[in-house]
GROMACS .gro file of C-alpha atoms in nm:
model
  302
    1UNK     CA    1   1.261  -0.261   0.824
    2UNK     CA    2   1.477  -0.367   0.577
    3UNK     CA    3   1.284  -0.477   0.308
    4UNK     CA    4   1.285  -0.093   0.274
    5UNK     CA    5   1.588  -0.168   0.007
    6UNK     CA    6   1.725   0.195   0.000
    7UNK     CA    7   1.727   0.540   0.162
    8UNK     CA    8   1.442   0.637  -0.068
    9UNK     CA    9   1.179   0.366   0.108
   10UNK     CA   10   1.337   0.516   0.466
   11UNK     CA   11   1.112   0.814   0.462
   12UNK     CA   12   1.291   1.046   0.679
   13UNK     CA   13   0.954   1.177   0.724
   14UNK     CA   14   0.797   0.921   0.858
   15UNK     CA   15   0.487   0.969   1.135
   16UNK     CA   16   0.513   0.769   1.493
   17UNK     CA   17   0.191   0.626   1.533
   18UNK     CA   18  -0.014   0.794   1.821
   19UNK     CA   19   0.106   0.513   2.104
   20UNK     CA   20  -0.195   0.653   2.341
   21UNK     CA   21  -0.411   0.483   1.993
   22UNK     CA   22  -0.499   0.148   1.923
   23UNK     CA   23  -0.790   0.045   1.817
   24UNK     CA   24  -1.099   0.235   1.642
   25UNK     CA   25  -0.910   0.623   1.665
   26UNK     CA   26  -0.963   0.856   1.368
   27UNK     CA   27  -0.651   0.832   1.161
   28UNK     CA   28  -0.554   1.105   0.898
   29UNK     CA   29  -0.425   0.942   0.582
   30UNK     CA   30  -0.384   1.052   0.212
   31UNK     CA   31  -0.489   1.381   0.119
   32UNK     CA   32  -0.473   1.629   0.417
   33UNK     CA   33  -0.843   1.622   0.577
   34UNK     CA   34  -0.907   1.263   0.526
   35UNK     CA   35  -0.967   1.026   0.783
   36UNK     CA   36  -1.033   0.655   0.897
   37UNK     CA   37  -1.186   0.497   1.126
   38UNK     CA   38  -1.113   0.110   1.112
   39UNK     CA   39  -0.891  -0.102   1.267
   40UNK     CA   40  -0.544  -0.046   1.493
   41UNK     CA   41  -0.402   0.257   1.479
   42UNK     CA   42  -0.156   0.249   1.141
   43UNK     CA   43   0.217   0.280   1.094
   44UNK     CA   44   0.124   0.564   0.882
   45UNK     CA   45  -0.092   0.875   0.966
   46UNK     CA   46  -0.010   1.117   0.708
   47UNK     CA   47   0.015   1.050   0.340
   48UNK     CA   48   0.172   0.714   0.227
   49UNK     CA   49   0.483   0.696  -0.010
   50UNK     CA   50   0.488   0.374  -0.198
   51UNK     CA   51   0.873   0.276  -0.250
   52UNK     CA   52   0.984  -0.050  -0.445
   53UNK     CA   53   1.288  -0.229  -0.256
   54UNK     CA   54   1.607  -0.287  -0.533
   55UNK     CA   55   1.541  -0.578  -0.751
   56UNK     CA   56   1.569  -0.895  -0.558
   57UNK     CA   57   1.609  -1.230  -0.714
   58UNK     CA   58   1.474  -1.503  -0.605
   59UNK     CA   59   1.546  -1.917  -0.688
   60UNK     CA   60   1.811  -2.126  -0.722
   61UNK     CA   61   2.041  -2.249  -1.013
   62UNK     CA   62   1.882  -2.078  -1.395
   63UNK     CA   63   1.527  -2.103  -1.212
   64UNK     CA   64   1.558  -1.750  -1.112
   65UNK     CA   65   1.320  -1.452  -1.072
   66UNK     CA   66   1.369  -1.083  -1.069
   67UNK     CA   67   1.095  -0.857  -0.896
   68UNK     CA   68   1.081  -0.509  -0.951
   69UNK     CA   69   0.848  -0.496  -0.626
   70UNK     CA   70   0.677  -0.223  -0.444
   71UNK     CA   71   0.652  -0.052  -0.079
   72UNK     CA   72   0.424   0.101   0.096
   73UNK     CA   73   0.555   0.326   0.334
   74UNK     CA   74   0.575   0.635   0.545
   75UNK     CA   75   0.610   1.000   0.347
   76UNK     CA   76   0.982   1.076   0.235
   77UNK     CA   77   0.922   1.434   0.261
   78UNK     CA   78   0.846   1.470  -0.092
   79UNK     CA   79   1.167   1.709  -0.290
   80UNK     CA   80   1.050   1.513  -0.640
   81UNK     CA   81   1.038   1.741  -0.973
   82UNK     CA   82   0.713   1.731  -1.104
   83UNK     CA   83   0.649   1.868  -1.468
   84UNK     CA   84   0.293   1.737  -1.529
   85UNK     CA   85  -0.011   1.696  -1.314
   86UNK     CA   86  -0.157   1.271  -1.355
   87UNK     CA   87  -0.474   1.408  -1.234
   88UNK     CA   88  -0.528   1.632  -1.525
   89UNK     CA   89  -0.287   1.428  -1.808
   90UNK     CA   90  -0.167   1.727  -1.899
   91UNK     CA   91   0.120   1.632  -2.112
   92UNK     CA   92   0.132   1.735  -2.533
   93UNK     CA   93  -0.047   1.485  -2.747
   94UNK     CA   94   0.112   1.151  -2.761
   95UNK     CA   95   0.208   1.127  -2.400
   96UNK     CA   96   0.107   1.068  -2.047
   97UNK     CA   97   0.181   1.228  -1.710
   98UNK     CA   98   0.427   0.922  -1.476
   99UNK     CA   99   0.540   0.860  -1.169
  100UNK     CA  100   0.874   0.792  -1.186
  101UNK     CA  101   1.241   0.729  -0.987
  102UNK     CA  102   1.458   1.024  -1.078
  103UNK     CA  103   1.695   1.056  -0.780
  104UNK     CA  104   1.878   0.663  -0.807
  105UNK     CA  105   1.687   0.600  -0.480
  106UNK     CA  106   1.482   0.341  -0.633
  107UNK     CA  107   1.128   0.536  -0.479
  108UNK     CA  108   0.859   0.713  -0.709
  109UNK     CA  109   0.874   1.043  -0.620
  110UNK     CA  110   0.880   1.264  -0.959
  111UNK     CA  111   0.672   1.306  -1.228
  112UNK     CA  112   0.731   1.351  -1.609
  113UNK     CA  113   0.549   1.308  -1.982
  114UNK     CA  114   0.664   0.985  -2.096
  115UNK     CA  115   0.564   0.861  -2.506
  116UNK     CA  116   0.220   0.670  -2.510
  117UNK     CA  117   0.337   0.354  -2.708
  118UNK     CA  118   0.146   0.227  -3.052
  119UNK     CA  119  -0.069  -0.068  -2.933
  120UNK     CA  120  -0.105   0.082  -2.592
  121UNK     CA  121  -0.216  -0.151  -2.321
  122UNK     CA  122  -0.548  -0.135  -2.126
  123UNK     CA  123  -0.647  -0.204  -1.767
  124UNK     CA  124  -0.564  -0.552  -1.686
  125UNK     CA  125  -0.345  -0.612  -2.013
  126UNK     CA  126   0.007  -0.747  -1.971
  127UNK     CA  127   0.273  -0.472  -1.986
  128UNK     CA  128   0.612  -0.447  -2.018
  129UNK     CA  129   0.888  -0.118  -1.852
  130UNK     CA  130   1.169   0.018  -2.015
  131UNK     CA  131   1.442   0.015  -1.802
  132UNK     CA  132   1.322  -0.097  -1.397
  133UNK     CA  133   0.995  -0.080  -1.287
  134UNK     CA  134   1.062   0.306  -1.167
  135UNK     CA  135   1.128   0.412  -1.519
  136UNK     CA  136   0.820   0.573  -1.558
  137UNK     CA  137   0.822   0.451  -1.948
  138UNK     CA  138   0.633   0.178  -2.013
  139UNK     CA  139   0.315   0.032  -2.290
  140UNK     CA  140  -0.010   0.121  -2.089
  141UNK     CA  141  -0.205   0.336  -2.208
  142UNK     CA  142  -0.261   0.711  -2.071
  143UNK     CA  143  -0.399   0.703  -1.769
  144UNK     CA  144  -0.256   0.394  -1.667
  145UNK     CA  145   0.070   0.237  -1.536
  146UNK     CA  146   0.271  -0.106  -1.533
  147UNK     CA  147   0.262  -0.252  -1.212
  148UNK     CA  148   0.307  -0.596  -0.968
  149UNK     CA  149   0.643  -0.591  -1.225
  150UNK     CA  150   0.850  -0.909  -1.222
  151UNK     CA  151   1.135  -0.989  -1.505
  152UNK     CA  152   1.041  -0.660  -1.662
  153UNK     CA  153   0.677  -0.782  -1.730
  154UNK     CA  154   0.378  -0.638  -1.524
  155UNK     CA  155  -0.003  -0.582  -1.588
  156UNK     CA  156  -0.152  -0.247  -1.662
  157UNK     CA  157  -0.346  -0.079  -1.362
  158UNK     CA  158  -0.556   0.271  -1.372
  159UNK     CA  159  -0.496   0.574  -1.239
  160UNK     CA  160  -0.714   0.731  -1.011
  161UNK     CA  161  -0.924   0.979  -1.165
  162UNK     CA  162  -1.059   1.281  -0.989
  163UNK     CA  163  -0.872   1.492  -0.763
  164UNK     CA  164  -0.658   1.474  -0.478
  165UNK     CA  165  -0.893   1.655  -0.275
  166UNK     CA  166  -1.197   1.432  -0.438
  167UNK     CA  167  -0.969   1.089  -0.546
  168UNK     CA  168  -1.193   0.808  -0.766
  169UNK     CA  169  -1.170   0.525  -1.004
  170UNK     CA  170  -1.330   0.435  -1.292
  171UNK     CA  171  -1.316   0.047  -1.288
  172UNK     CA  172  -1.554  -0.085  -1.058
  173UNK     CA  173  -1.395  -0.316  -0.760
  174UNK     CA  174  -1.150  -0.108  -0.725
  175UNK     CA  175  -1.053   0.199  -0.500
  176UNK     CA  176  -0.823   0.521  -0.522
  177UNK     CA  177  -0.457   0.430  -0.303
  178UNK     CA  178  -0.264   0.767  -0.305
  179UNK     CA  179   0.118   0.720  -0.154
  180UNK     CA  180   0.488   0.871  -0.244
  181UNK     CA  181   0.309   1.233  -0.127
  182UNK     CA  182   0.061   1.231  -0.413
  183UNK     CA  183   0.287   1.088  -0.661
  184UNK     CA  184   0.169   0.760  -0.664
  185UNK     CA  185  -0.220   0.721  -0.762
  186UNK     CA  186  -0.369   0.401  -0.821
  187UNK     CA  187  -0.677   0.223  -0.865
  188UNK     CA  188  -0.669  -0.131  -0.697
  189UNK     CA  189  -0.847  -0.408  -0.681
  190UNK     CA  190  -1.116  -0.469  -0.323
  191UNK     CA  191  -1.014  -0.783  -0.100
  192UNK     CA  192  -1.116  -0.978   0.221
  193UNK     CA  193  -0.876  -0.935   0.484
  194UNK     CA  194  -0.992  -1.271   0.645
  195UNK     CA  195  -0.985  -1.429   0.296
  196UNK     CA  196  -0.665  -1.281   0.199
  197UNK     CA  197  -0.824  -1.310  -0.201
  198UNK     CA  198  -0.559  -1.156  -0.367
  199UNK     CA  199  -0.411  -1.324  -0.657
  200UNK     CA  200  -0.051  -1.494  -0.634
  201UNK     CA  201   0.145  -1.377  -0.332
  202UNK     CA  202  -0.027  -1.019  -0.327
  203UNK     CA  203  -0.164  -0.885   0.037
  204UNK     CA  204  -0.505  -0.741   0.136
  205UNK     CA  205  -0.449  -0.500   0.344
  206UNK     CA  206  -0.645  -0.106   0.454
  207UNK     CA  207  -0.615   0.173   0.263
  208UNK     CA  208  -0.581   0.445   0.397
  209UNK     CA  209  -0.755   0.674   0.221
  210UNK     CA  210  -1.126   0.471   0.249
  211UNK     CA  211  -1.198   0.338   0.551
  212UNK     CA  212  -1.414   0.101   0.381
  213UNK     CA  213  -1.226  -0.055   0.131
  214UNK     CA  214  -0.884  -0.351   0.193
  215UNK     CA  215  -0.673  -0.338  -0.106
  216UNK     CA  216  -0.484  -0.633  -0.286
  217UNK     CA  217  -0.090  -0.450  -0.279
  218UNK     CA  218   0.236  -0.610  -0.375
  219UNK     CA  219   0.397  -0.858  -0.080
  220UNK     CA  220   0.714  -0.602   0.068
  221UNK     CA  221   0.752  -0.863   0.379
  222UNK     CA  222   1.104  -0.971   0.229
  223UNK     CA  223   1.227  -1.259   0.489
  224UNK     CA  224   1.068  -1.082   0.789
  225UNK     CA  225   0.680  -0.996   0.858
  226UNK     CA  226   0.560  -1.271   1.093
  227UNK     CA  227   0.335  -1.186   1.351
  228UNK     CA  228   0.533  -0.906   1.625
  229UNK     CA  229   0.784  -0.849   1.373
  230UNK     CA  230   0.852  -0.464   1.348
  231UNK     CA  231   0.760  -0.318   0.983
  232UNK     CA  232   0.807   0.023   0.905
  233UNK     CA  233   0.521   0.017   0.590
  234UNK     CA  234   0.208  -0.092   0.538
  235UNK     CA  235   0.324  -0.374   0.300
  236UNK     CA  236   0.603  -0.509   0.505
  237UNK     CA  237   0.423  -0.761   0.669
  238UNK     CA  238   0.330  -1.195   0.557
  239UNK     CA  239  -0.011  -1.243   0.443
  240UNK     CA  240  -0.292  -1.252   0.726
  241UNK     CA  241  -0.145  -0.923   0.935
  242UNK     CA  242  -0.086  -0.546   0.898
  243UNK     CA  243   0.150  -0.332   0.985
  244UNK     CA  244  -0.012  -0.163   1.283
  245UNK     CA  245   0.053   0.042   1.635
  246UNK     CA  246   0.293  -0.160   1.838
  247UNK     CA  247   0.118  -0.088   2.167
  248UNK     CA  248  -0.160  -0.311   2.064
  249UNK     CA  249   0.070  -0.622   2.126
  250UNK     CA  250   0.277  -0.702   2.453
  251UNK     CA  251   0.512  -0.905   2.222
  252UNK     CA  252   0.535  -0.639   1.999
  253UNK     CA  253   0.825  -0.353   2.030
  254UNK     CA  254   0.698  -0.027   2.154
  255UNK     CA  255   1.058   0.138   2.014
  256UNK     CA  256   0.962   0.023   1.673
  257UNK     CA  257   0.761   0.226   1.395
  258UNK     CA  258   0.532  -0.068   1.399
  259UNK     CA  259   0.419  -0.429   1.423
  260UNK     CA  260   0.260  -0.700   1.218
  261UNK     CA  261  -0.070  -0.763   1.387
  262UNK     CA  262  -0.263  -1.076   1.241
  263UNK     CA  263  -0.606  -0.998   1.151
  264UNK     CA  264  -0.897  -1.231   1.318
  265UNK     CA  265  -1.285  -1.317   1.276
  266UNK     CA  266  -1.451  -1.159   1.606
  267UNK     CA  267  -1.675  -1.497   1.592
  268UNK     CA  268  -1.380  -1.763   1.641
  269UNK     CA  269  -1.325  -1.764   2.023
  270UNK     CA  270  -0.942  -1.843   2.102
  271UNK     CA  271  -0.767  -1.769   1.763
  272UNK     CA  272  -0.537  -1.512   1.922
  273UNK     CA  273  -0.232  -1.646   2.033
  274UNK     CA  274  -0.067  -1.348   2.214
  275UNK     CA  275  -0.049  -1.261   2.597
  276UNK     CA  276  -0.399  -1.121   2.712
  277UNK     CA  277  -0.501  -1.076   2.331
  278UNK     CA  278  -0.815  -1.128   2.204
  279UNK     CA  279  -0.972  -1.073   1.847
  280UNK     CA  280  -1.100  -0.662   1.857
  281UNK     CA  281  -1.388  -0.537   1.609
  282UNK     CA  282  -1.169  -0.344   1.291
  283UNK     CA  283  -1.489  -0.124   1.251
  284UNK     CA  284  -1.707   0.071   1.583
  285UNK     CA  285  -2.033  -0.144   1.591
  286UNK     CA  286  -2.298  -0.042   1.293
  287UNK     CA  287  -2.017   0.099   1.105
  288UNK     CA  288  -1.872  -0.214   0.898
  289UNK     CA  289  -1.953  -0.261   0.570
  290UNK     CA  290  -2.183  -0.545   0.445
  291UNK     CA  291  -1.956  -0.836   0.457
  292UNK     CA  292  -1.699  -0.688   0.669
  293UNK     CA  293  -1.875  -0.772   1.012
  294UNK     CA  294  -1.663  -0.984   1.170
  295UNK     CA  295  -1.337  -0.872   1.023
  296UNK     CA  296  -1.106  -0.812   1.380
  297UNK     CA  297  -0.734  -0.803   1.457
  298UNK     CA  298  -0.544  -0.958   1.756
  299UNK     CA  299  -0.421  -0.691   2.040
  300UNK     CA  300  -0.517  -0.605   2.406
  301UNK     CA  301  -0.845  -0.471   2.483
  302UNK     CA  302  -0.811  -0.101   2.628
   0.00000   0.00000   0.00000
């Protein structure tokens, strides 16, 4: 996919998705142990790395803007440095443990204490980066980070709180995504697939690590992500699909890492427009949340 941007968002250790799996398998995702049982079988079935493509400008003329943006994709195979721990906050007094690019690639994959500015920003407080948006230096406050950055201006998001093995957030609506092999923790805000309630030109897509819970995650489609198009990570896809097994499409390519599927309410009859597809159940029957009943995606009943 080549919203990718770099070699960092490749993921050289990237996980096939099972293509004897479609719809309603047990997945593993984010912390070794986990699993999920909604929807498709995902691109992704080992921990997610979240990688932001270069900065891309879009506009015309002086009406121009730069997005810092973010990906998120299959494992890299980790090889960061990592000198604190963000579950703990380890770092001395005064600063706060970061993801952060420190390869060039563009891609959180390290760690490091970074200062905790004067005037430190709280969750949902405009923030600004020093540098790009993988700087790891920013004006949240610790325990949080600058994110959704655009022109070198973001808002401040939480950290997920816990532990790997036991991952949580503090704000309520929101729920614990863990990508870039642990690197990345963050607590974002619940959506409706069907509604696609995100604000601006976010997505609301699965995360991986909660069956129950679609997250609102930064727009990585670039110029591609209509429906069949192959996508590599879980954000690479247009609003309304997810990045899913290709064998749950004919028009999809079974080479590929993996497809945009749209999703699909289970009570509209005909909204599917590919060959012999119809609109599947996401969740096993009884096991949907309240709300979440007739959230479906289009692909070939097995």
């Amino acid at each position: 996919m080549s919203a990718c941007g770099d070699d960092g968002g490749k993921a050289t250790g990237a996980t096939s998705p099972n293509p004897n799996t479609t719809n309603n398998d047990t997945t593993s995702s984010g912390t070794e142990g986990d699993t999920s049982t909604g929807g498709p079988d995902q691109t992704t079935s080992t921990t997610l790395t979240t990688a932001p493509p270069e900065p891309t400008t879009t506009g015309t003329g002086g009406d121009s803007t730069t997005t810092d943006g973010s990906f998120i994709t299959p494992p890299d195979g980790g090889g960061g440095t990592k000198e604190c721990d963000q579950w703990t906050q380890d770092c001395p007094e005064g600063q706060k443990c970061m993801p952060y690019s420190g390869d060039g690639d563009n891609a959180w994959e390290s760690l490091k204490c970074t200062p905790v500015m004067e005037n430190a920003g709280q969750v949902g407080d405009p923030c600004t980066v020093e540098g790009s948006g993988v700087s790891g230096i920013d004006n949240c406050d610790e325990g949080n980070m600058c994110w959704d950055v655009v022109d070198g201006v973001g808002v401040c998001v939480a950290l997920c709180i816990g532990s790997p093995d036991a991952p949580d957030c503090a704000a309520p609506m929101t729920s614990c995504l863990i990508s870039n092999d642990g690197v990345l923790t963050l607590c974002l805000p619940f959506c409706d697939p069907l509604l696609q309630d995100c604000p601006g030109d976010d997505l609301c897509i699965p995360n991986p690590q909660n069956p129950d819970a679609f997250l609102c995650v930064l727009d990585a489609s670039g110029e591609e992500g209509q429906e069949y198009d192959a996508c590599e990570y879980i954000n690479a896809c247009d609003k309304g699909f997810t990045c899913a097994n290709p064998e749950v499409a004919l028009e999809c390519d079974t080479m590929a890492i993996g497809c945009c599927i749209a999703f699909c309410d289970v009570t509209e009859a005909g909204i599917c427009t590919g060959q012999n597809a119809e609109c599947l159940a996401w969740y096993e029957e009884g096991q949907a949340p309240p709300g979440f009943e007739n959230v479906g995606f289009c692909g070939i009943p097995q």
